Short mmCIF file of C-alpha atoms in Angstrom, two decimals:
data_model
loop_
_atom_site.label_atom_id
_atom_site.label_comp_id
_atom_site.label_asym_id
_atom_site.label_seq_id
_atom_site.Cartn_x
_atom_site.Cartn_y
_atom_site.Cartn_z
CA LEU X 1 80.48 84.01 88.06
CA SER X 2 78.87 87.64 88.06
CA TRP X 3 81.99 88.72 86.71
CA LEU X 4 80.69 88.04 82.95
CA ILE X 5 78.13 90.35 83.10
CA LEU X 6 80.76 93.06 83.43
CA GLY X 7 82.77 91.23 80.74
CA LEU X 8 80.39 90.94 78.30
CA LEU X 9 78.87 93.91 78.73
CA ILE X 10 82.84 95.88 78.41
CA ALA X 11 82.99 94.02 75.02
CA TRP X 12 79.44 94.79 73.87
CA THR X 13 79.86 98.84 74.85
CA LEU X 14 83.81 98.71 72.79
CA ALA X 15 82.49 97.06 70.14
CA LYS X 16 79.61 98.99 69.09
CA GLY X 17 80.64 102.53 70.13
CA PHE X 18 84.93 103.12 71.29
CA PHE X 19 86.66 101.55 68.76
CA PRO X 20 84.19 102.53 65.84
CA ASP X 21 84.70 105.43 66.88
CA SER X 22 88.29 105.60 67.59
CA TYR X 23 89.55 102.92 64.09
CA ARG X 24 86.84 103.89 61.68
CA GLY X 25 87.00 101.86 58.35
CA LEU X 26 86.89 98.18 59.80
CA GLU X 27 84.84 95.26 59.75
CA PRO X 28 82.12 94.57 61.82
CA ALA X 29 83.55 91.17 63.45
CA ALA X 30 86.47 92.61 63.65
CA TYR X 31 84.95 95.20 65.73
CA TRP X 32 83.63 92.30 68.25
CA ALA X 33 86.85 90.68 68.47
CA MET X 34 88.97 94.05 69.76
CA GLY X 35 85.96 94.10 72.22
CA ALA X 36 86.56 90.38 72.92
CA ALA X 37 90.10 90.79 73.65
CA ALA X 38 89.71 93.92 75.45
CA ALA X 39 87.24 92.77 77.74
CA PHE X 40 89.39 88.95 77.97
CA GLY X 41 92.53 91.94 78.99
CA LEU X 42 90.92 93.52 81.64
CA LEU X 43 90.21 90.82 83.48
CA VAL X 44 93.98 89.67 82.91
CA SER X 45 94.59 93.55 84.17
CA ILE X 46 92.31 92.50 87.46
CA VAL X 47 93.94 89.33 88.38
CA PHE X 48 97.94 90.97 87.72
CA HIS X 49 96.37 93.65 90.02
CA GLU X 50 95.30 91.36 92.87
CA LEU X 51 97.96 89.08 92.24
CA TRP X 52 100.52 91.42 93.47
CA HIS X 53 98.54 92.25 96.39
CA SER X 54 98.61 88.44 97.42
CA LEU X 55 102.70 87.78 96.17
CA VAL X 56 103.39 90.88 99.05
CA ALA X 57 100.82 90.18 101.24
CA ARG X 58 103.00 86.61 101.77
CA LYS X 59 105.63 88.07 101.90
CA PHE X 60 105.06 89.61 104.84
CA GLY X 61 103.73 86.53 106.62
CA LEU X 62 100.05 87.18 105.79
CA THR X 63 97.89 84.44 104.88
CA MET X 64 95.98 84.53 101.25
CA LYS X 65 93.00 81.91 100.93
CA GLY X 66 93.00 83.23 96.66
CA ILE X 67 91.76 85.76 94.21
CA THR X 68 87.25 86.25 93.54
CA LEU X 69 86.22 88.14 90.70
CA PHE X 70 82.70 89.77 90.85
CA ILE X 71 80.92 92.20 88.57
CA PHE X 72 82.87 95.27 89.90
CA GLY X 73 86.60 93.64 89.33
CA GLY X 74 88.24 91.34 92.16
CA VAL X 75 89.91 90.70 95.23
CA ALA X 76 92.44 88.97 97.10
CA GLU X 77 90.53 87.42 99.51
CA MET X 78 92.66 88.02 102.78
CA PRO X 79 90.70 86.30 106.02
CA GLU X 80 93.34 88.64 108.78
CA GLU X 81 94.39 92.18 108.91
CA PRO X 82 97.63 93.18 108.30
CA ARG X 83 99.58 93.05 111.34
CA ASN X 84 102.08 96.02 111.63
CA PRO X 85 101.68 99.82 109.03
CA ARG X 86 104.77 98.69 106.73
CA ALA X 87 102.67 95.44 105.85
CA GLU X 88 99.25 97.20 104.92
CA PHE X 89 101.13 100.12 102.87
CA PHE X 90 103.36 97.87 100.93
CA MET X 91 100.63 95.11 100.43
CA ALA X 92 97.88 97.62 99.53
CA ALA X 93 100.82 99.86 97.41
CA ALA X 94 101.79 96.78 95.10
CA GLY X 95 98.12 96.10 93.05
CA PRO X 96 98.18 100.01 91.73
CA VAL X 97 102.13 99.65 91.13
CA SER X 98 101.60 96.79 89.41
CA SER X 99 98.40 98.70 86.84
CA ILE X 100 100.72 101.59 86.36
CA VAL X 101 103.59 99.06 85.30
CA LEU X 102 101.36 97.01 83.07
CA GLY X 103 99.99 100.32 82.16
CA ALA X 104 102.93 101.96 80.71
CA ALA X 105 104.44 98.46 79.53
CA LEU X 106 101.17 98.73 76.75
CA VAL X 107 101.08 102.13 75.88
CA GLY X 108 104.41 101.44 75.04
CA LEU X 109 103.71 98.53 72.80
CA ALA X 110 101.07 100.31 71.23
CA ALA X 111 103.19 103.10 70.46
CA LEU X 112 105.94 100.89 69.06
CA GLY X 113 103.53 98.43 66.61
CA GLN X 114 101.80 101.39 65.47
CA GLY X 115 105.72 102.32 63.95
CA GLY X 116 106.40 98.63 63.07
CA GLY X 117 103.50 98.25 60.94
CA TRP X 118 100.85 96.52 63.16
CA PRO X 119 97.44 95.45 62.69
CA ARG X 120 95.30 98.23 63.62
CA PRO X 121 93.33 96.03 66.03
CA VAL X 122 96.47 94.68 68.03
CA VAL X 123 97.18 98.42 68.31
CA GLY X 124 94.11 99.64 69.15
CA VAL X 125 93.72 96.47 71.86
CA ALA X 126 97.08 97.45 73.39
CA ASN X 127 96.17 101.00 73.47
CA TYR X 128 92.91 101.16 74.93
CA LEU X 129 94.28 98.69 77.95
CA GLY X 130 97.13 100.13 78.53
CA PHE X 131 95.19 103.41 79.17
CA LEU X 132 92.60 101.26 80.92
CA ASN X 133 95.26 100.02 83.36
CA LEU X 134 96.49 103.72 84.35
CA VAL X 135 92.55 105.00 84.82
CA LEU X 136 91.87 102.01 87.16
CA ALA X 137 95.56 102.53 89.13
CA GLY X 138 94.81 105.95 89.66
CA PHE X 139 91.33 105.49 90.61
CA ASN X 140 92.45 102.70 93.14
CA LEU X 141 94.91 105.52 94.40
CA ILE X 142 92.30 107.25 95.87
CA PRO X 143 92.11 107.33 99.63
CA ALA X 144 89.01 106.40 100.23
CA PHE X 145 88.67 102.59 102.29
CA PRO X 146 88.29 99.34 100.90
CA LEU X 147 90.33 100.87 97.67
CA ASP X 148 94.12 100.86 98.13
CA GLY X 149 94.18 104.46 97.81
CA GLY X 150 92.40 104.31 101.34
CA ARG X 151 93.95 101.22 102.71
CA ILE X 152 97.55 103.28 101.56
CA LEU X 153 95.98 106.04 104.36
CA ARG X 154 95.08 103.45 107.21
CA ALA X 155 98.62 102.61 106.98
CA VAL X 156 99.87 106.11 107.62
CA LEU X 157 96.99 106.72 109.82
CA TRP X 158 98.12 103.29 111.71
CA GLY X 159 101.82 104.32 111.82
CA TRP X 160 100.97 107.90 112.93
CA LYS X 161 99.48 107.08 116.45
CA ASP X 162 99.63 103.74 116.94
CA ASN X 163 95.96 103.04 116.92
CA LEU X 164 94.80 100.23 114.01
CA ARG X 165 90.60 101.14 115.09
CA TRP X 166 91.58 105.04 114.69
CA ALA X 167 93.11 104.87 111.51
CA THR X 168 90.47 102.67 110.00
CA ARG X 169 87.33 104.80 111.24
CA ILE X 170 88.73 107.73 109.24
CA ALA X 171 89.71 106.41 106.28
CA SER X 172 86.21 104.00 106.43
CA ASN X 173 84.47 107.55 106.82
CA ILE X 174 86.24 109.04 104.61
CA GLY X 175 85.33 105.85 101.51
CA SER X 176 81.89 105.99 102.99
CA ALA X 177 81.97 109.91 101.63
CA PHE X 178 82.93 109.24 98.39
CA GLY X 179 80.72 106.05 97.83
CA LEU X 180 77.63 108.69 98.20
CA PHE X 181 79.77 110.76 96.33
CA MET X 182 79.39 108.58 93.02
CA VAL X 183 75.69 107.48 94.15
CA PHE X 184 75.03 111.38 94.21
CA ILE X 185 77.42 112.14 90.29
CA GLY X 186 75.86 108.73 88.88
CA ALA X 187 72.38 109.48 89.63
CA LEU X 188 72.85 112.98 88.47
CA GLN X 189 74.46 111.30 84.79
CA PHE X 190 71.34 109.05 84.76
CA ILE X 191 69.14 112.01 84.82
CA PHE X 192 70.42 113.84 82.25
CA GLY X 193 70.88 110.99 79.37
CA ASN X 194 74.84 109.12 80.13
CA LEU X 195 71.97 105.71 81.45
CA VAL X 196 75.24 103.17 81.48
CA GLY X 197 77.74 105.24 83.04
CA GLY X 198 75.58 106.76 85.64
CA MET X 199 74.37 103.35 86.18
CA TRP X 200 77.69 101.91 86.60
CA LEU X 201 78.65 105.06 88.66
CA PHE X 202 75.71 104.91 91.41
CA LEU X 203 76.48 101.11 91.87
CA ILE X 204 80.21 100.93 92.17
CA GLY X 205 79.26 103.89 94.69
CA MET X 206 76.60 101.52 96.52
CA PHE X 207 79.40 99.05 96.61
CA LEU X 208 82.33 100.88 97.93
CA ARG X 209 79.94 103.40 100.53
CA GLY X 210 78.44 99.64 101.95
CA ALA X 211 82.16 97.84 102.22
CA ALA X 212 83.23 101.00 103.99
CA GLN X 213 80.41 101.16 106.62
CA SER X 214 80.51 97.39 106.86
CA THR X 215 84.34 97.97 108.54
CA LEU X 216 83.14 100.41 110.14
CA SER X 217 80.33 98.17 111.87
CA ARG X 218 83.11 95.11 112.66
#
């Protein structure tokens, strides 16, 4: 249910700011429809990303309890750790790769629609979701646990030293430091007037830092 807060905030922000600035001259109702469609598209994109994590994990014999959406995005629920570095690597990489493929397809669809005279709201939403998926893929590839990039880093370190605990400690420490960095940047953004952006950076940083430290304590 907390994901609804994120969805409503995204729809409102896009309808009142991004889409009116990028696609001038449309009716207010069109901007709200674009905002709602983009928020729903983000929901589908997150499920698509997490679904590929789950499908690859199952190929390696791991049990998946489900996919849970929450205010910071989504997570594929895996009650056990991957059994080897290879499983960890491919499971972690599946999400960003799927987001890159989806993002590129949507950007291409938007370009096709623009050349074919499709309605501007349709082109705008497809273009926004395409670039958003590419940005999310890039963010997730940052080598900071528990982001996908941090899991890929852990898989590489695990394979190198054959020591899961050591690899987890290194990747989690990097994740904790990155979370603290995001908290700092968010606080600066908030102080200098970017209230919404600063708040989200701060909260996401706190979440990442907490998740990394929780992994360290296990």
